Amino acid sequence: MKPSIIVSRPIYPEVIERLRTHFDVTAHQTDPEWTPQTWTQALSQHDGALTMGIEPVNDTVLAACKRLRICANLSVGYNNFDVPAMTRQGVLATNAPDVLTETTADFGFALLMAAARRVTEAERYIRAGQWQKWTLDMLPGMAVHGSTLGIIGMGRIGQAIAKRAAAFDMDISYHTRSQRADVAYKYVANLVDLASQVDYLVAITPGGAGTKNLINAEVLKALGPQGFLVNVARGSVVDQTALIEALQKKTIAGAGLDVFVDEPNVPAELRKLDNVVLTPHIASGTVETRKAMSALALANLAAHFAGEPVKTPVPECRT
Ligand code: DGY
């Protein structure tokens, strides 16, 4: 008998076909409105899961999932997994690093540029019929080239963003919990200090309890009225209430946000503001990259049930 796999949300049909060569697949190709109860009940019927990085796998869920052996996230982020709880129950956790690095860095940089140069605001201006004549002071933006950039998180994607910034002659510094020996950019141990030194602050650090509200009112104040925040990490990394206030009062210049505290709910106050570029968690969203992420999740599931080492266990599950 083939192991039984649940695919939590719609995915490319060819991935389902390939999964079917290894597994008995329950695919949810019409987006399911999971509640904690329906998700737990569905997951409990399977040996493995291909998850999209947003379905919780924690003690409460696992209590009902006695057959479950592996959850393969299609995303690099795995803050939906309670890894210690999974490990206690012998459920392996995998994610999908590397394959989305460059695509996500492209998007982080695109958000930075869009916020700095008011691209979406300018587009709204034209669409609203407001462009009557050309004037010198129309929608002035901030320079990106030659400016200063602070990156919060210097993993693969942080380094890929830095590579792009270097091509724009930006002066790059970074903040992580501890300094990296393999990175030559300036390390700033205190996040408030980093924010006070840069024009652009880009968050690309893992989500979860360890980074919750890392970018708080104090950090935003330090970033100041000429500073921009870009978040391609997780919504939880920013104190969203403090950010809305900073944008409303223009105590920071602007923001580019791909992630939010309670997705897909984006607060109305944020949607009203012109000095923020908003996108619906699509930083890794090219067809090629999403297919590569799917293929990696599939490869992890296939390896596990073939008794081989998985390709990309989450760091806590590496031996
Ligand atoms: C990731 O892979 O973590 C991206 O944020 C997409 O979910």
Coordinates of C-alpha atoms and ligand atoms in Angstrom, one line a residue:
M1 CA 0.0 0.0 0.0
K2 CA 1.2 3.5 -0.9
P3 CA 1.7 6.0 2.0
S4 CA -1.2 8.4 2.2
I5 CA -0.4 12.1 1.7
I6 CA -2.5 15.2 2.1
V7 CA -1.8 18.3 0.0
S8 CA -3.3 21.1 2.0
R9 CA -4.1 23.6 -0.7
P10 CA -4.2 24.0 -4.5
I11 CA -0.9 23.2 -6.2
Y12 CA 0.2 22.7 -9.8
P13 CA -1.7 19.6 -11.3
E14 CA 1.6 18.1 -12.6
V15 CA 2.9 18.0 -9.0
I16 CA -0.2 16.1 -7.9
E17 CA 0.4 13.7 -10.8
R18 CA 4.0 13.2 -9.7
L19 CA 2.9 12.7 -6.1
R20 CA 0.5 10.0 -7.2
T21 CA 3.3 7.9 -8.6
H22 CA 4.6 7.6 -5.0
F23 CA 1.6 8.1 -2.8
D24 CA -2.1 7.8 -2.2
V25 CA -2.9 11.5 -2.5
T26 CA -5.7 13.6 -1.1
A27 CA -5.4 16.9 -2.9
H28 CA -7.4 20.0 -2.0
Q29 CA -7.4 21.6 -5.4
T30 CA -10.3 23.9 -4.5
D31 CA -9.0 26.2 -1.8
P32 CA -10.3 24.7 1.5
E33 CA -11.4 27.1 4.3
W34 CA -9.5 25.2 7.0
T35 CA -10.6 25.7 10.5
P36 CA -8.3 24.3 13.3
Q37 CA -10.8 21.4 13.6
T38 CA -11.2 20.5 9.9
W39 CA -7.4 20.8 9.4
T40 CA -6.7 18.5 12.3
Q41 CA -9.3 16.0 11.2
A42 CA -8.0 16.0 7.7
L43 CA -4.3 15.7 8.7
S44 CA -5.1 12.9 11.1
Q45 CA -6.0 10.6 8.2
H46 CA -2.6 10.7 6.6
D47 CA 1.0 9.5 6.9
G48 CA 2.5 12.7 5.4
A49 CA 1.5 16.2 4.4
L50 CA 2.6 18.7 1.8
T51 CA 1.9 22.0 3.5
M52 CA 2.1 25.6 2.3
G53 CA 3.7 27.1 5.4
I54 CA 0.5 28.4 7.0
E55 CA -1.2 25.3 8.4
P56 CA -0.5 24.8 12.1
V57 CA 1.2 21.6 13.2
N58 CA 1.5 21.8 17.0
D59 CA 0.7 19.8 20.1
T60 CA -3.1 20.2 19.7
V61 CA -3.1 19.1 16.1
L62 CA -0.6 16.3 16.7
A63 CA -2.6 14.8 19.5
A64 CA -5.0 13.6 16.8
C65 CA -2.4 12.6 14.2
K66 CA -1.0 9.3 15.3
R67 CA -0.1 8.1 11.8
L68 CA 1.6 11.3 10.7
R69 CA 5.4 10.9 10.0
I70 CA 6.4 13.9 8.0
C71 CA 5.2 17.4 7.1
A72 CA 6.9 19.0 4.1
N73 CA 6.5 22.7 3.8
L74 CA 6.6 24.2 0.4
S75 CA 7.9 27.4 1.9
V76 CA 11.3 28.2 3.4
G77 CA 9.5 29.7 6.5
Y78 CA 8.2 27.1 8.9
N79 CA 6.8 29.1 11.7
N80 CA 3.6 27.0 11.2
F81 CA 5.5 24.1 12.7
D82 CA 6.1 23.5 16.4
V83 CA 9.3 21.6 15.7
P84 CA 9.9 20.4 19.3
A85 CA 6.3 19.1 19.4
M86 CA 6.8 17.3 16.1
T87 CA 10.1 15.9 17.2
R88 CA 8.5 14.5 20.4
Q89 CA 6.0 12.7 18.3
G90 CA 8.5 11.5 15.6
V91 CA 7.2 13.7 12.9
L92 CA 9.9 15.0 10.6
A93 CA 9.7 18.7 9.4
T94 CA 11.1 19.8 6.1
N95 CA 11.1 23.2 4.4
A96 CA 12.1 24.5 1.0
P97 CA 15.2 26.7 1.3
D98 CA 17.6 27.7 -1.6
V99 CA 15.2 27.4 -4.5
L100 CA 13.5 30.7 -3.7
T101 CA 16.4 32.7 -2.6
E102 CA 17.1 34.8 -5.7
T103 CA 13.4 35.3 -6.5
T104 CA 12.6 36.5 -3.0
A105 CA 15.6 38.8 -3.0
D106 CA 14.4 40.2 -6.4
F107 CA 11.0 41.0 -4.8
G108 CA 12.5 42.5 -1.7
F109 CA 14.5 44.8 -3.8
A110 CA 11.5 45.6 -6.0
L111 CA 9.4 46.6 -2.9
L112 CA 12.3 48.8 -1.6
M113 CA 12.4 50.6 -5.0
A114 CA 8.7 50.8 -5.3
A115 CA 8.4 52.4 -1.9
A116 CA 11.3 54.7 -2.4
R117 CA 10.2 55.9 -5.8
R118 CA 6.5 55.9 -5.0
V119 CA 5.8 53.6 -8.0
T120 CA 2.4 52.3 -6.9
E121 CA 1.3 55.7 -5.6
A122 CA 2.3 57.3 -9.0
E123 CA 0.3 54.6 -10.8
R124 CA -2.8 55.3 -8.7
Y125 CA -2.3 59.0 -9.5
I126 CA -2.5 58.4 -13.2
R127 CA -5.4 55.9 -12.9
A128 CA -7.3 58.5 -10.9
G129 CA -6.9 61.0 -13.7
Q130 CA -4.9 63.3 -11.5
W131 CA -2.0 63.9 -13.9
Q132 CA -3.0 67.2 -15.6
K133 CA 0.5 68.5 -16.4
W134 CA 4.1 67.8 -15.7
T135 CA 5.6 69.6 -12.8
L136 CA 9.0 69.5 -11.2
D137 CA 7.8 68.6 -7.8
M138 CA 5.4 65.8 -8.8
L139 CA 5.7 62.8 -6.5
P140 CA 9.3 63.2 -5.5
G141 CA 11.0 60.0 -4.3
M142 CA 14.1 59.1 -2.4
A143 CA 17.3 57.9 -4.0
V144 CA 18.1 54.2 -3.8
H145 CA 21.6 54.3 -5.4
G146 CA 24.3 55.4 -3.0
S147 CA 22.0 55.2 0.0
T148 CA 22.4 53.1 3.2
L149 CA 20.8 49.8 3.8
G150 CA 20.3 47.8 7.0
I151 CA 19.3 44.1 6.6
I152 CA 17.8 42.3 9.5
G153 CA 18.7 38.6 9.0
M154 CA 21.7 37.7 6.9
G155 CA 20.8 34.2 5.8
R156 CA 20.7 33.2 2.1
I157 CA 18.0 35.7 1.1
G158 CA 19.5 38.5 3.2
Q159 CA 22.8 37.9 1.4
A160 CA 21.1 37.9 -2.0
I161 CA 19.4 41.2 -1.2
A162 CA 22.8 42.6 -0.2
K163 CA 24.3 41.5 -3.5
R164 CA 21.6 43.5 -5.3
A165 CA 22.2 46.5 -3.1
A166 CA 25.9 46.4 -3.7
A167 CA 25.2 46.9 -7.4
F168 CA 23.3 50.0 -6.5
D169 CA 26.4 51.3 -4.5
M170 CA 24.5 51.1 -1.3
D171 CA 26.4 51.1 2.0
I172 CA 25.3 47.8 3.6
S173 CA 25.1 46.8 7.3
Y174 CA 23.2 44.0 9.0
H175 CA 21.8 42.9 12.3
T176 CA 21.4 39.3 13.4
R177 CA 21.5 37.7 16.9
S178 CA 25.2 37.0 16.4
Q179 CA 27.8 38.2 13.9
R180 CA 28.4 36.0 10.9
A181 CA 32.0 35.0 10.3
D182 CA 31.4 34.5 6.6
V183 CA 29.9 37.9 5.8
A184 CA 32.0 41.0 5.2
Y185 CA 29.2 43.7 5.6
K186 CA 29.2 45.8 8.8
Y187 CA 27.6 44.1 11.7
V188 CA 25.5 46.2 14.1
A189 CA 24.6 44.3 17.3
N190 CA 21.8 46.7 18.3
L191 CA 18.8 46.9 16.1
V192 CA 17.9 50.5 17.2
D193 CA 21.5 51.6 16.3
L194 CA 21.2 49.9 12.9
A195 CA 17.8 51.6 12.2
S196 CA 19.3 55.0 13.2
Q197 CA 22.1 54.6 10.7
V198 CA 20.3 53.6 7.5
D199 CA 17.8 54.9 4.9
Y200 CA 16.3 51.5 4.3
L201 CA 15.7 48.7 6.7
V202 CA 14.8 45.4 5.2
A203 CA 13.5 42.5 7.3
I204 CA 14.3 39.0 6.1
T205 CA 14.6 37.0 9.3
P206 CA 12.6 34.0 10.4
G207 CA 9.2 34.5 12.1
G208 CA 8.1 32.9 15.3
A209 CA 8.3 33.7 19.0
G210 CA 12.1 34.6 18.9
T211 CA 11.5 37.6 16.5
K212 CA 8.0 38.7 17.4
N213 CA 7.7 42.5 17.3
L214 CA 11.4 42.8 16.8
I215 CA 10.8 45.9 14.8
N216 CA 8.9 47.9 17.4
A217 CA 8.1 51.6 18.0
E218 CA 11.6 52.3 19.2
V219 CA 13.2 50.8 16.1
L220 CA 10.8 52.8 13.9
K221 CA 11.5 56.0 15.7
A222 CA 15.2 55.4 15.1
L223 CA 14.6 54.8 11.4
G224 CA 13.2 58.3 11.3
P225 CA 11.2 60.5 8.9
Q226 CA 13.6 59.8 6.0
G227 CA 13.7 56.0 6.5
F228 CA 11.8 53.2 4.8
L229 CA 11.0 49.7 6.2
V230 CA 10.6 46.7 3.9
N231 CA 9.3 43.5 5.2
V232 CA 9.6 40.3 3.3
A233 CA 10.0 38.1 6.4
R234 CA 6.9 37.5 8.4
G235 CA 4.2 39.9 9.6
S236 CA 4.9 38.9 13.2
V237 CA 8.4 40.4 13.0
V238 CA 6.9 44.0 13.0
D239 CA 4.7 45.6 15.6
Q240 CA 2.0 46.3 13.1
T241 CA 0.2 48.8 15.3
A242 CA 3.3 50.8 15.8
L243 CA 4.1 50.7 12.1
I244 CA 0.6 52.0 11.2
E245 CA 1.1 54.9 13.6
A246 CA 4.6 55.7 12.3
L247 CA 3.2 55.7 8.7
Q248 CA 0.2 57.8 9.6
K249 CA 2.3 60.4 11.5
K250 CA 5.1 60.2 8.9
T251 CA 7.6 59.5 11.6
I252 CA 9.0 57.1 9.0
A253 CA 8.9 57.9 5.2
G254 CA 7.3 54.8 4.0
A255 CA 7.2 51.0 3.8
G256 CA 7.0 48.1 1.5
L257 CA 5.1 45.2 3.0
D258 CA 4.7 41.7 1.6
V259 CA 3.7 40.1 4.9
F260 CA 1.2 40.9 7.6
V261 CA 0.3 39.9 11.1
D262 CA -3.0 38.2 10.3
E263 CA -2.9 37.3 6.6
P264 CA -4.9 37.7 4.5
N265 CA -6.4 40.5 6.7
V266 CA -4.6 43.7 6.1
P267 CA -5.9 46.5 8.4
A268 CA -8.0 49.2 6.8
E269 CA -5.8 51.9 8.3
L270 CA -2.8 50.4 6.3
R271 CA -4.8 50.1 3.1
K272 CA -5.7 53.8 3.3
L273 CA -2.2 55.1 3.4
D274 CA -0.3 56.2 0.3
N275 CA 3.2 55.9 1.8
V276 CA 3.1 52.1 1.9
V277 CA 3.3 49.6 -0.9
L278 CA 1.3 46.5 -0.1
T279 CA 1.6 43.0 -1.7
P280 CA -0.1 39.8 -0.8
H281 CA 2.8 37.6 0.4
I282 CA 4.1 36.9 -3.2
A283 CA 7.9 37.4 -2.8
S284 CA 8.6 33.9 -4.0
G285 CA 5.8 34.0 -6.5
T286 CA 7.2 33.2 -9.9
V287 CA 6.0 30.1 -11.7
E288 CA 9.5 28.7 -11.9
T289 CA 10.2 29.2 -8.3
R290 CA 6.9 28.0 -7.0
K291 CA 7.4 24.8 -9.2
A292 CA 10.9 24.4 -7.7
M293 CA 9.5 24.8 -4.2
S294 CA 6.8 22.2 -4.9
A295 CA 9.4 19.8 -6.4
L296 CA 11.6 20.1 -3.4
A297 CA 8.7 19.4 -1.0
L298 CA 7.8 16.4 -3.1
A299 CA 11.4 15.1 -3.1
N300 CA 11.5 15.4 0.7
L301 CA 8.3 13.3 1.0
A302 CA 9.5 10.7 -1.5
A303 CA 12.9 10.4 0.1
H304 CA 11.4 10.0 3.6
F305 CA 9.0 7.2 2.6
A306 CA 11.8 5.5 0.6
G307 CA 13.8 5.3 3.8
E308 CA 16.4 7.8 2.5
P309 CA 17.5 11.0 4.1
V310 CA 15.3 14.0 3.2
K311 CA 17.0 16.8 1.2
T312 CA 16.1 19.7 3.4
P313 CA 15.0 19.0 7.0
V314 CA 14.4 22.2 9.0
P315 CA 17.6 23.1 10.8
E316 CA 16.4 21.7 14.1
C317 CA 15.9 18.3 12.6
R318 CA 19.3 18.1 11.0
T319 CA 21.6 15.4 12.5
Ligands
DGY1 C1 8.4 31.3 2.3 O1 8.9 30.4 1.6 O2 8.6 31.3 3.5 C2 7.8 32.5 1.7 O3 7.4 33.5 2.6 C3 6.5 32.0 1.0 O4 5.6 31.5 1.9

